Amino acid sequence: MTTPTTPAAQHAATSAALVLEDGTTYRGRAYGATGTTFGEIVFSTGMTGYQETLTDPSYHRQIVVMTAPHVGNTGVNDEDPESHRVWVSGYVVRDPARRVSSWRAQRSLGDELAGQGVVGISDVDTRALTRRLREEGVMRAGIFSGEDLVRGGYPRPVEELVAEVRSAPQMAGADLAREVSTTQAYTVEPRGVHAGQTPLATVVAVDLGIKTMTPVRLAERGVRVVVVPQSVTIADIEAVLADLPDGAPRGVFFSNGPGDPGAAGHEVELLRAVLDRRIPFFGICFGNQILGRALGYGTYKLGYGHRGINQPVLDRTTAKVEVTAHNHGFAVDAPVLDESGAPAVSQAPYDDSRDDGGRYGRVVVSHVGLNDQVVEGLTCLDLPAFSVQYHPEAAAGPHDAAYLFDRFVGLMTDPSAWPPALTTTTATAHDTEENH
């Protein structure tokens, strides 16, 4: 004997709803796991590389909307993940692939999401959704599917779903790096042509949400990389470097990661200790924001951020435009131009009242985003330190910025050649606009 069900309950197994905190609701079908999930909803403009996106720890507590209409055609394999799990809190696609069409695939994307408990939604007008997020800014959202859309056999009121979304935590003020960092240190040895050889340098990489390919890119250049947890202290870093011969090249790296840089007090103080010791430093993404705050600059939340693998950036040290991979919703607030319209050289604001020119000296914005003039990189002129806002490891993404790892190796092995000189002496048409 079967129990009679209402029409709403009959469709509950496949129905899904995406609810924004402003009350906008999109109906679709469940994709991946069914249930309820919350997060900051953001969009990624990458046409490929969805597996790397899903496993990027920087997407922790975010619902990701794919602007590419057809997703999942190459399936999922065990070679391309950028960490040990899927980190997105939810996934939104328009047309999921009906079948996998790659010889490397080991399972479908839908099965992978379901297996890892990631709640998603398909059959959504992602073009309209993306336009709304561009116009209104990213916001909190929730995906509800299956039985979670039903109460007492009838659809739950939208007002009730909106109230749940609005009770979810916001990204501003969130301190999340500790939630995605490794708990144990591990070492990535030099590989490729450098395998088995004496390392050219040793780098302590602070894992704030590091991607698998990042230490590999350094190892391919002959660097031994010791990846350490977010909770590491300066004493821990010095202990790793203590066994190196005097004068042996060494450095510290801060990775990408999730959350608000304004809440990363431990990381900022740790980096200041690194800068005070004049240890060569390189940071990417979240690491760029941490360097900005350590130097005394502010950070602010972007309206809808940069997420994708097609962002144009001007490197002012080479005068070249790179197409780069991004995933960030915050940016550094540092002066891009001086009064004449040339690249600004500013004094690092932190502890700048000293007679010797301040604790950290002069800084330039070395990289600028050409879509909106956002600060995309910092270079210290009086310290061996630099950073970029994007992802030079190119997983997924173009390889235009791979030279930055070579620049870091050069900083460690030949510090006398630092800093690189700017080759752009006049402002471009894009540079004349406001930088935020």
Short mmCIF file of C-alpha atoms in Angstrom, two decimals, residues 62 137 141 150 179 183 215 227 238 243 259 266 282 305 333 344 392 394 415 418 433:
data_model
loop_
_atom_site.label_atom_id
_atom_site.label_comp_id
_atom_site.label_asym_id
_atom_site.label_seq_id
_atom_site.Cartn_x
_atom_site.Cartn_y
_atom_site.Cartn_z
CA GLN A 62 30.51 30.50 -1.43
CA GLY A 137 26.49 43.09 -5.95
CA ALA A 141 21.91 33.07 -0.97
CA VAL A 150 8.27 21.05 1.36
CA GLU A 179 39.12 26.34 8.35
CA THR A 183 46.84 20.75 10.02
CA PRO A 215 54.10 24.44 -4.53
CA VAL A 227 53.97 23.89 3.48
CA GLU A 238 62.71 30.31 11.68
CA ASP A 243 69.17 24.14 9.39
CA GLY A 259 37.57 35.24 3.92
CA HIS A 266 47.28 36.62 12.99
CA PHE A 282 56.01 36.42 -2.24
CA GLY A 305 34.74 40.49 -7.39
CA ASP A 333 43.37 50.18 -1.29
CA ALA A 344 52.55 56.34 -7.63
CA PRO A 392 50.01 32.52 -11.47
CA ALA A 394 47.40 28.60 -13.84
CA PRO A 415 68.65 39.80 -3.91
CA TRP A 418 65.84 43.77 -6.41
CA GLU A 433 40.02 56.30 -14.09
#
